[in-house]
């Protein structure tokens, strides 16, 4: 088993939105921002190559299909994921599994691509099984007003049309070393993949805990549709991470890609050991 973290790009987000009710006087010590409260966030992908030949890709950034709709986020330093994979000897056709934590645009944009010189949109990974939760799929097709701007169905519908979509409604092992668990809060039915390496367990926490500063269970983004659920889901995830000494990979933290977690009293913080 081998893993590689790839940052597919960066974008600007409002710090107030990232930290919800927490005042800037508190969060500015935990995440860098400009005078106008702008924070740099990453869009991070995790590539897993298993000993038995599977190639798994977890999330894949915003892609390039909606430049006008996403211009306010000012995406920068975006990589071509196809080139990044080729540098590692992996063709798009060789990817066996695409795991999407959820279907918000900044996590699944590269799942489909426009055929050059046409309006046709096709799956980027033509041979991959694409794993999404049933709850998240239903939510994407029928979003509440709060989430309707977060979804572009062109990012996933061509995958469903091609028969490549696999929906799960409970914890599922998709490989002896990879389990997909489900979490609610930020949006219904987020997949959190647990990858068992030789000496550690990697947990790609997605938007359950987008950046290291959100390790504090009450530091919940204003984008979360069910904040109280987010609180309890974070505690559930973090208690296991502390107990099992798991390594957390953050999808959006531009400065801390991964860490272990310790608990002191009621507080969860980064630890290096
Ligand atoms: Zn999200």
PDB file of C-alpha atoms and ligand atoms in Angstrom:
ATOM      1  CA  UNK A   1       0.000   0.000   0.000  1.00  0.00           C
ATOM      2  CA  UNK A   2       1.251   3.412  -0.951  1.00  0.00           C
ATOM      3  CA  UNK A   3      -0.401   6.787  -0.497  1.00  0.00           C
ATOM      4  CA  UNK A   4       0.234  10.188  -2.084  1.00  0.00           C
ATOM      5  CA  UNK A   5      -1.329  13.498  -1.160  1.00  0.00           C
ATOM      6  CA  UNK A   6      -1.956  15.799  -4.134  1.00  0.00           C
ATOM      7  CA  UNK A   7      -3.085  19.405  -3.704  1.00  0.00           C
ATOM      8  CA  UNK A   8      -5.204  20.037  -6.813  1.00  0.00           C
ATOM      9  CA  UNK A   9      -5.387  23.799  -6.175  1.00  0.00           C
ATOM     10  CA  UNK A  10      -6.141  26.583  -3.714  1.00  0.00           C
ATOM     11  CA  UNK A  11      -8.941  29.112  -3.306  1.00  0.00           C
ATOM     12  CA  UNK A  12     -10.043  32.001  -1.118  1.00  0.00           C
ATOM     13  CA  UNK A  13     -12.741  31.631   1.516  1.00  0.00           C
ATOM     14  CA  UNK A  14     -14.135  34.073   4.038  1.00  0.00           C
ATOM     15  CA  UNK A  15     -12.805  33.269   7.514  1.00  0.00           C
ATOM     16  CA  UNK A  16     -16.100  34.270   9.114  1.00  0.00           C
ATOM     17  CA  UNK A  17     -17.904  31.656   7.033  1.00  0.00           C
ATOM     18  CA  UNK A  18     -15.273  29.028   7.872  1.00  0.00           C
ATOM     19  CA  UNK A  19     -15.643  29.519  11.620  1.00  0.00           C
ATOM     20  CA  UNK A  20     -19.351  30.341  11.985  1.00  0.00           C
ATOM     21  CA  UNK A  21     -20.060  31.863  15.409  1.00  0.00           C
ATOM     22  CA  UNK A  22     -16.403  31.962  16.532  1.00  0.00           C
ATOM     23  CA  UNK A  23     -15.093  35.576  16.616  1.00  0.00           C
ATOM     24  CA  UNK A  24     -12.033  36.520  14.601  1.00  0.00           C
ATOM     25  CA  UNK A  25     -10.186  37.478  17.786  1.00  0.00           C
ATOM     26  CA  UNK A  26     -10.205  33.742  18.579  1.00  0.00           C
ATOM     27  CA  UNK A  27      -9.776  32.088  15.149  1.00  0.00           C
ATOM     28  CA  UNK A  28      -7.082  34.457  13.804  1.00  0.00           C
ATOM     29  CA  UNK A  29      -4.558  32.779  16.121  1.00  0.00           C
ATOM     30  CA  UNK A  30      -5.398  29.379  14.629  1.00  0.00           C
ATOM     31  CA  UNK A  31      -5.582  30.063  10.876  1.00  0.00           C
ATOM     32  CA  UNK A  32      -3.843  32.784   8.793  1.00  0.00           C
ATOM     33  CA  UNK A  33      -6.040  35.402   7.095  1.00  0.00           C
ATOM     34  CA  UNK A  34      -5.790  38.771   5.378  1.00  0.00           C
ATOM     35  CA  UNK A  35      -7.042  42.048   6.902  1.00  0.00           C
ATOM     36  CA  UNK A  36     -10.312  41.502   5.069  1.00  0.00           C
ATOM     37  CA  UNK A  37     -10.718  38.024   6.666  1.00  0.00           C
ATOM     38  CA  UNK A  38      -9.795  36.057   3.553  1.00  0.00           C
ATOM     39  CA  UNK A  39      -8.270  32.619   4.196  1.00  0.00           C
ATOM     40  CA  UNK A  40      -6.439  30.418   1.686  1.00  0.00           C
ATOM     41  CA  UNK A  41      -7.864  26.904   1.496  1.00  0.00           C
ATOM     42  CA  UNK A  42      -6.545  23.862  -0.374  1.00  0.00           C
ATOM     43  CA  UNK A  43      -8.486  21.300  -2.368  1.00  0.00           C
ATOM     44  CA  UNK A  44      -6.719  18.037  -1.522  1.00  0.00           C
ATOM     45  CA  UNK A  45      -6.834  14.612  -3.125  1.00  0.00           C
ATOM     46  CA  UNK A  46      -5.575  11.342  -1.699  1.00  0.00           C
ATOM     47  CA  UNK A  47      -4.220   8.705  -4.071  1.00  0.00           C
ATOM     48  CA  UNK A  48      -3.986   5.122  -2.788  1.00  0.00           C
ATOM     49  CA  UNK A  49      -2.203   2.330  -4.674  1.00  0.00           C
ATOM     50  CA  UNK A  50      -2.858  -1.079  -3.138  1.00  0.00           C
ATOM     51  CA  UNK A  51      -0.561  -4.108  -3.262  1.00  0.00           C
ATOM     52  CA  UNK A  52      -3.159  -6.001  -5.298  1.00  0.00           C
ATOM     53  CA  UNK A  53      -3.324  -3.425  -8.100  1.00  0.00           C
ATOM     54  CA  UNK A  54      -6.227  -1.171  -7.132  1.00  0.00           C
ATOM     55  CA  UNK A  55      -5.814   2.586  -7.690  1.00  0.00           C
ATOM     56  CA  UNK A  56      -8.120   4.675  -5.523  1.00  0.00           C
ATOM     57  CA  UNK A  57      -8.622   8.419  -5.684  1.00  0.00           C
ATOM     58  CA  UNK A  58     -10.418  10.250  -2.863  1.00  0.00           C
ATOM     59  CA  UNK A  59     -12.011  13.589  -3.884  1.00  0.00           C
ATOM     60  CA  UNK A  60     -10.537  15.526  -6.797  1.00  0.00           C
ATOM     61  CA  UNK A  61     -10.985  19.295  -6.381  1.00  0.00           C
ATOM     62  CA  UNK A  62     -13.126  21.753  -8.318  1.00  0.00           C
ATOM     63  CA  UNK A  63     -11.999  20.905 -11.856  1.00  0.00           C
ATOM     64  CA  UNK A  64     -12.267  23.481 -14.622  1.00  0.00           C
ATOM     65  CA  UNK A  65     -15.787  23.201 -16.055  1.00  0.00           C
ATOM     66  CA  UNK A  66     -17.454  26.150 -14.238  1.00  0.00           C
ATOM     67  CA  UNK A  67     -14.952  29.054 -14.334  1.00  0.00           C
ATOM     68  CA  UNK A  68     -17.657  31.762 -14.371  1.00  0.00           C
ATOM     69  CA  UNK A  69     -19.846  30.352 -11.596  1.00  0.00           C
ATOM     70  CA  UNK A  70     -16.801  29.854  -9.335  1.00  0.00           C
ATOM     71  CA  UNK A  71     -14.874  33.045 -10.134  1.00  0.00           C
ATOM     72  CA  UNK A  72     -15.501  34.554  -6.650  1.00  0.00           C
ATOM     73  CA  UNK A  73     -13.387  31.799  -5.122  1.00  0.00           C
ATOM     74  CA  UNK A  74     -10.359  32.874  -7.213  1.00  0.00           C
ATOM     75  CA  UNK A  75      -8.932  29.369  -7.599  1.00  0.00           C
ATOM     76  CA  UNK A  76      -5.151  29.444  -8.143  1.00  0.00           C
ATOM     77  CA  UNK A  77      -2.181  27.080  -8.582  1.00  0.00           C
ATOM     78  CA  UNK A  78      -4.587  24.458  -9.927  1.00  0.00           C
ATOM     79  CA  UNK A  79      -2.899  21.353 -11.294  1.00  0.00           C
ATOM     80  CA  UNK A  80      -3.983  19.151 -14.166  1.00  0.00           C
ATOM     81  CA  UNK A  81      -4.881  15.957 -12.316  1.00  0.00           C
ATOM     82  CA  UNK A  82      -4.296  13.843 -15.425  1.00  0.00           C
ATOM     83  CA  UNK A  83      -0.708  15.161 -15.612  1.00  0.00           C
ATOM     84  CA  UNK A  84      -0.204  14.667 -11.869  1.00  0.00           C
ATOM     85  CA  UNK A  85      -1.267  11.028 -12.170  1.00  0.00           C
ATOM     86  CA  UNK A  86       0.857  10.463 -15.285  1.00  0.00           C
ATOM     87  CA  UNK A  87       3.918  11.774 -13.395  1.00  0.00           C
ATOM     88  CA  UNK A  88       3.306   8.818 -11.093  1.00  0.00           C
ATOM     89  CA  UNK A  89       2.834   6.384 -13.973  1.00  0.00           C
ATOM     90  CA  UNK A  90      -0.974   6.253 -13.671  1.00  0.00           C
ATOM     91  CA  UNK A  91      -3.293   6.788 -16.631  1.00  0.00           C
ATOM     92  CA  UNK A  92      -6.885   7.947 -16.089  1.00  0.00           C
ATOM     93  CA  UNK A  93      -8.068   4.545 -17.331  1.00  0.00           C
ATOM     94  CA  UNK A  94      -6.068   2.807 -14.593  1.00  0.00           C
ATOM     95  CA  UNK A  95      -8.003   4.386 -11.709  1.00  0.00           C
ATOM     96  CA  UNK A  96     -10.234   1.609 -10.301  1.00  0.00           C
ATOM     97  CA  UNK A  97     -12.120   3.541  -7.596  1.00  0.00           C
ATOM     98  CA  UNK A  98     -13.145   7.170  -7.181  1.00  0.00           C
ATOM     99  CA  UNK A  99     -14.406   7.904  -3.670  1.00  0.00           C
ATOM    100  CA  UNK A 100     -16.319  11.157  -3.273  1.00  0.00           C
ATOM    101  CA  UNK A 101     -16.707  12.338   0.319  1.00  0.00           C
ATOM    102  CA  UNK A 102     -19.668  14.396  -0.910  1.00  0.00           C
ATOM    103  CA  UNK A 103     -20.761  16.165  -4.081  1.00  0.00           C
ATOM    104  CA  UNK A 104     -20.105  19.844  -3.286  1.00  0.00           C
ATOM    105  CA  UNK A 105     -18.293  21.369  -6.274  1.00  0.00           C
ATOM    106  CA  UNK A 106     -14.915  21.730  -4.556  1.00  0.00           C
ATOM    107  CA  UNK A 107     -14.663  17.960  -3.970  1.00  0.00           C
ATOM    108  CA  UNK A 108     -15.837  16.374  -7.215  1.00  0.00           C
ATOM    109  CA  UNK A 109     -15.336  18.783 -10.122  1.00  0.00           C
ATOM    110  CA  UNK A 110     -12.699  16.664 -11.837  1.00  0.00           C
ATOM    111  CA  UNK A 111     -14.967  13.588 -11.797  1.00  0.00           C
ATOM    112  CA  UNK A 112     -16.212  14.561 -15.266  1.00  0.00           C
ATOM    113  CA  UNK A 113     -14.675  16.529 -18.127  1.00  0.00           C
ATOM    114  CA  UNK A 114     -15.786  18.299 -21.268  1.00  0.00           C
ATOM    115  CA  UNK A 115     -14.798  16.641 -24.549  1.00  0.00           C
ATOM    116  CA  UNK A 116     -12.557  19.122 -26.383  1.00  0.00           C
ATOM    117  CA  UNK A 117     -14.424  21.115 -29.012  1.00  0.00           C
ATOM    118  CA  UNK A 118     -17.858  19.933 -27.877  1.00  0.00           C
ATOM    119  CA  UNK A 119     -20.430  20.420 -25.115  1.00  0.00           C
ATOM    120  CA  UNK A 120     -20.382  16.747 -24.241  1.00  0.00           C
ATOM    121  CA  UNK A 121     -19.360  15.919 -20.666  1.00  0.00           C
ATOM    122  CA  UNK A 122     -17.990  12.462 -19.908  1.00  0.00           C
ATOM    123  CA  UNK A 123     -16.529  10.602 -16.900  1.00  0.00           C
ATOM    124  CA  UNK A 124     -12.842  11.444 -16.409  1.00  0.00           C
ATOM    125  CA  UNK A 125     -12.080   7.981 -15.033  1.00  0.00           C
ATOM    126  CA  UNK A 126     -13.888   5.673 -17.485  1.00  0.00           C
ATOM    127  CA  UNK A 127     -13.124   2.391 -15.721  1.00  0.00           C
ATOM    128  CA  UNK A 128     -13.575   3.463 -12.096  1.00  0.00           C
ATOM    129  CA  UNK A 129     -16.327   2.545  -9.697  1.00  0.00           C
ATOM    130  CA  UNK A 130     -17.470   5.858  -8.188  1.00  0.00           C
ATOM    131  CA  UNK A 131     -18.506   5.604  -4.514  1.00  0.00           C
ATOM    132  CA  UNK A 132     -21.092   8.071  -3.167  1.00  0.00           C
ATOM    133  CA  UNK A 133     -23.616   7.693  -0.358  1.00  0.00           C
ATOM    134  CA  UNK A 134     -27.277   7.258  -1.237  1.00  0.00           C
ATOM    135  CA  UNK A 135     -28.163  10.130   1.131  1.00  0.00           C
ATOM    136  CA  UNK A 136     -25.708  12.490  -0.555  1.00  0.00           C
ATOM    137  CA  UNK A 137     -26.907  11.509  -4.034  1.00  0.00           C
ATOM    138  CA  UNK A 138     -30.533  12.186  -3.027  1.00  0.00           C
ATOM    139  CA  UNK A 139     -29.477  15.498  -1.466  1.00  0.00           C
ATOM    140  CA  UNK A 140     -27.614  16.522  -4.634  1.00  0.00           C
ATOM    141  CA  UNK A 141     -30.653  15.783  -6.811  1.00  0.00           C
ATOM    142  CA  UNK A 142     -33.033  17.597  -4.420  1.00  0.00           C
ATOM    143  CA  UNK A 143     -30.952  20.177  -2.530  1.00  0.00           C
ATOM    144  CA  UNK A 144     -32.352  22.533   0.053  1.00  0.00           C
ATOM    145  CA  UNK A 145     -32.073  26.269  -0.771  1.00  0.00           C
ATOM    146  CA  UNK A 146     -28.958  26.421   1.448  1.00  0.00           C
ATOM    147  CA  UNK A 147     -27.045  23.933  -0.700  1.00  0.00           C
ATOM    148  CA  UNK A 148     -28.406  24.452  -4.196  1.00  0.00           C
ATOM    149  CA  UNK A 149     -25.399  26.583  -5.235  1.00  0.00           C
ATOM    150  CA  UNK A 150     -22.958  23.924  -3.994  1.00  0.00           C
ATOM    151  CA  UNK A 151     -23.918  21.291  -6.556  1.00  0.00           C
ATOM    152  CA  UNK A 152     -23.381  21.028 -10.304  1.00  0.00           C
ATOM    153  CA  UNK A 153     -25.093  17.860 -11.493  1.00  0.00           C
ATOM    154  CA  UNK A 154     -22.805  17.805 -14.555  1.00  0.00           C
ATOM    155  CA  UNK A 155     -20.046  16.800 -12.107  1.00  0.00           C
ATOM    156  CA  UNK A 156     -21.714  13.447 -11.418  1.00  0.00           C
ATOM    157  CA  UNK A 157     -24.737  12.738 -13.666  1.00  0.00           C
ATOM    158  CA  UNK A 158     -22.574  11.494 -16.612  1.00  0.00           C
ATOM    159  CA  UNK A 159     -21.019   8.969 -14.199  1.00  0.00           C
ATOM    160  CA  UNK A 160     -24.470   7.703 -13.222  1.00  0.00           C
ATOM    161  CA  UNK A 161     -25.528   7.593 -16.891  1.00  0.00           C
ATOM    162  CA  UNK A 162     -22.452   5.482 -17.698  1.00  0.00           C
ATOM    163  CA  UNK A 163     -23.383   2.961 -14.984  1.00  0.00           C
ATOM    164  CA  UNK A 164     -20.250   3.779 -12.961  1.00  0.00           C
ATOM    165  CA  UNK A 165     -21.950   5.063  -9.782  1.00  0.00           C
ATOM    166  CA  UNK A 166     -22.183   2.853  -6.675  1.00  0.00           C
ATOM    167  CA  UNK A 167     -24.359   4.194  -3.868  1.00  0.00           C
ATOM    168  CA  UNK A 168     -23.867   3.021  -0.278  1.00  0.00           C
ATOM    169  CA  UNK A 169     -26.230   3.465   2.657  1.00  0.00           C
ATOM    170  CA  UNK A 170     -24.123   2.001   5.447  1.00  0.00           C
ATOM    171  CA  UNK A 171     -20.489   1.490   6.439  1.00  0.00           C
ATOM    172  CA  UNK A 172     -18.875  -0.502   3.617  1.00  0.00           C
ATOM    173  CA  UNK A 173     -15.502  -2.226   3.138  1.00  0.00           C
ATOM    174  CA  UNK A 174     -14.501  -1.762  -0.512  1.00  0.00           C
ATOM    175  CA  UNK A 175     -11.093  -3.433  -0.071  1.00  0.00           C
ATOM    176  CA  UNK A 176      -9.553  -5.411   2.835  1.00  0.00           C
ATOM    177  CA  UNK A 177      -7.704  -2.214   3.823  1.00  0.00           C
ATOM    178  CA  UNK A 178     -10.300   0.460   2.956  1.00  0.00           C
ATOM    179  CA  UNK A 179     -13.546   1.069   4.830  1.00  0.00           C
ATOM    180  CA  UNK A 180     -16.017   3.833   4.030  1.00  0.00           C
ATOM    181  CA  UNK A 181     -17.893   5.250   7.037  1.00  0.00           C
ATOM    182  CA  UNK A 182     -20.760   7.718   6.925  1.00  0.00           C
ATOM    183  CA  UNK A 183     -21.147  11.034   8.743  1.00  0.00           C
ATOM    184  CA  UNK A 184     -23.837  13.745   8.717  1.00  0.00           C
ATOM    185  CA  UNK A 185     -23.811  17.436   9.705  1.00  0.00           C
ATOM    186  CA  UNK A 186     -22.049  19.522   7.069  1.00  0.00           C
ATOM    187  CA  UNK A 187     -24.271  17.741   4.515  1.00  0.00           C
ATOM    188  CA  UNK A 188     -26.107  14.400   4.744  1.00  0.00           C
ATOM    189  CA  UNK A 189     -24.199  11.160   4.100  1.00  0.00           C
ATOM    190  CA  UNK A 190     -20.575  12.246   3.895  1.00  0.00           C
ATOM    191  CA  UNK A 191     -18.209   9.348   3.202  1.00  0.00           C
ATOM    192  CA  UNK A 192     -15.101   9.263   5.399  1.00  0.00           C
ATOM    193  CA  UNK A 193     -12.589   6.681   4.069  1.00  0.00           C
ATOM    194  CA  UNK A 194     -10.421   4.792   6.597  1.00  0.00           C
ATOM    195  CA  UNK A 195      -7.263   3.360   5.016  1.00  0.00           C
ATOM    196  CA  UNK A 196      -5.297   0.742   6.934  1.00  0.00           C
ATOM    197  CA  UNK A 197      -1.593   1.155   6.117  1.00  0.00           C
ATOM    198  CA  UNK A 198       1.140  -1.094   7.577  1.00  0.00           C
ATOM    199  CA  UNK A 199       1.704   1.042  10.646  1.00  0.00           C
ATOM    200  CA  UNK A 200      -1.080   3.590  10.731  1.00  0.00           C
ATOM    201  CA  UNK A 201      -4.680   4.247   9.799  1.00  0.00           C
ATOM    202  CA  UNK A 202      -5.312   7.243   7.539  1.00  0.00           C
ATOM    203  CA  UNK A 203      -8.664   9.005   7.845  1.00  0.00           C
ATOM    204  CA  UNK A 204      -9.654  11.399   5.045  1.00  0.00           C
ATOM    205  CA  UNK A 205     -12.131  13.492   7.008  1.00  0.00           C
ATOM    206  CA  UNK A 206     -13.459  15.712   4.198  1.00  0.00           C
ATOM    207  CA  UNK A 207     -15.682  18.536   5.361  1.00  0.00           C
ATOM    208  CA  UNK A 208     -16.507  16.789   8.651  1.00  0.00           C
ATOM    209  CA  UNK A 209     -13.313  18.568   9.840  1.00  0.00           C
ATOM    210  CA  UNK A 210     -12.091  20.696   6.923  1.00  0.00           C
ATOM    211  CA  UNK A 211      -9.017  22.276   8.580  1.00  0.00           C
ATOM    212  CA  UNK A 212      -6.967  21.601  11.699  1.00  0.00           C
ATOM    213  CA  UNK A 213      -8.483  24.624  13.476  1.00  0.00           C
ATOM    214  CA  UNK A 214     -11.891  22.947  13.174  1.00  0.00           C
ATOM    215  CA  UNK A 215     -10.694  20.127  15.453  1.00  0.00           C
ATOM    216  CA  UNK A 216     -12.515  22.046  18.199  1.00  0.00           C
ATOM    217  CA  UNK A 217     -15.991  20.463  17.963  1.00  0.00           C
ATOM    218  CA  UNK A 218     -17.760  23.832  18.393  1.00  0.00           C
ATOM    219  CA  UNK A 219     -15.751  25.503  15.606  1.00  0.00           C
ATOM    220  CA  UNK A 220     -18.274  24.699  12.906  1.00  0.00           C
ATOM    221  CA  UNK A 221     -18.441  26.382   9.509  1.00  0.00           C
ATOM    222  CA  UNK A 222     -21.449  28.517   8.587  1.00  0.00           C
ATOM    223  CA  UNK A 223     -21.837  26.252   5.531  1.00  0.00           C
ATOM    224  CA  UNK A 224     -22.855  23.275   7.707  1.00  0.00           C
ATOM    225  CA  UNK A 225     -26.552  22.591   7.219  1.00  0.00           C
ATOM    226  CA  UNK A 226     -27.018  20.837  10.594  1.00  0.00           C
ATOM    227  CA  UNK A 227     -24.464  22.330  13.022  1.00  0.00           C
ATOM    228  CA  UNK A 228     -25.584  20.441  16.119  1.00  0.00           C
ATOM    229  CA  UNK A 229     -25.237  17.159  14.220  1.00  0.00           C
ATOM    230  CA  UNK A 230     -21.786  18.335  13.048  1.00  0.00           C
ATOM    231  CA  UNK A 231     -20.770  18.778  16.687  1.00  0.00           C
ATOM    232  CA  UNK A 232     -21.729  15.241  17.721  1.00  0.00           C
ATOM    233  CA  UNK A 233     -20.302  13.689  14.533  1.00  0.00           C
ATOM    234  CA  UNK A 234     -16.955  15.427  15.085  1.00  0.00           C
ATOM    235  CA  UNK A 235     -16.821  14.157  18.660  1.00  0.00           C
ATOM    236  CA  UNK A 236     -17.622  10.616  17.441  1.00  0.00           C
ATOM    237  CA  UNK A 237     -14.866  10.764  14.810  1.00  0.00           C
ATOM    238  CA  UNK A 238     -12.284  12.419  17.066  1.00  0.00           C
ATOM    239  CA  UNK A 239     -12.792  10.099  20.033  1.00  0.00           C
ATOM    240  CA  UNK A 240     -12.005   7.138  17.784  1.00  0.00           C
ATOM    241  CA  UNK A 241      -9.045   8.982  16.197  1.00  0.00           C
ATOM    242  CA  UNK A 242      -7.535   9.647  19.663  1.00  0.00           C
ATOM    243  CA  UNK A 243      -8.223   6.116  20.963  1.00  0.00           C
ATOM    244  CA  UNK A 244      -6.857   4.349  17.858  1.00  0.00           C
ATOM    245  CA  UNK A 245      -4.033   6.854  17.211  1.00  0.00           C
ATOM    246  CA  UNK A 246      -5.313   7.437  13.680  1.00  0.00           C
ATOM    247  CA  UNK A 247      -3.799   9.995  11.289  1.00  0.00           C
ATOM    248  CA  UNK A 248      -6.239  12.594  10.024  1.00  0.00           C
ATOM    249  CA  UNK A 249      -5.862  14.089   6.537  1.00  0.00           C
ATOM    250  CA  UNK A 250      -7.506  17.507   6.105  1.00  0.00           C
ATOM    251  CA  UNK A 251      -8.949  18.281   2.675  1.00  0.00           C
ATOM    252  CA  UNK A 252      -8.873  22.088   2.966  1.00  0.00           C
ATOM    253  CA  UNK A 253      -6.060  23.087   5.358  1.00  0.00           C
ATOM    254  CA  UNK A 254      -3.442  24.872   3.226  1.00  0.00           C
ATOM    255  CA  UNK A 255      -0.828  24.642   5.997  1.00  0.00           C
ATOM    256  CA  UNK A 256      -1.458  21.344   7.824  1.00  0.00           C
ATOM    257  CA  UNK A 257      -2.186  18.425   5.468  1.00  0.00           C
ATOM    258  CA  UNK A 258      -2.279  15.792   8.203  1.00  0.00           C
ATOM    259  CA  UNK A 259      -1.818  15.173  11.929  1.00  0.00           C
ATOM    260  CA  UNK A 260      -2.626  12.929  14.831  1.00  0.00           C
ATOM    261  CA  UNK A 261      -4.954  14.170  17.556  1.00  0.00           C
ATOM    262  CA  UNK A 262      -4.788  14.270  21.333  1.00  0.00           C
ATOM    263  CA  UNK A 263      -7.524  15.020  23.830  1.00  0.00           C
ATOM    264  CA  UNK A 264      -6.897  17.111  26.913  1.00  0.00           C
ATOM    265  CA  UNK A 265     -10.024  17.507  29.018  1.00  0.00           C
ATOM    266  CA  UNK A 266     -12.735  18.420  26.514  1.00  0.00           C
ATOM    267  CA  UNK A 267     -10.268  19.778  23.948  1.00  0.00           C
ATOM    268  CA  UNK A 268      -8.886  18.050  20.865  1.00  0.00           C
ATOM    269  CA  UNK A 269      -5.617  19.361  19.441  1.00  0.00           C
ATOM    270  CA  UNK A 270      -2.925  18.412  16.945  1.00  0.00           C
ATOM    271  CA  UNK A 271      -0.112  16.214  18.147  1.00  0.00           C
ATOM    272  CA  UNK A 272       2.951  15.100  16.241  1.00  0.00           C
ATOM    273  CA  UNK A 273       3.719  11.731  17.811  1.00  0.00           C
TER     274      UNK A 273
HETATM  275 ZN1  LIG B   1     -18.711  20.606   1.447  1.00  0.00          ZN
END
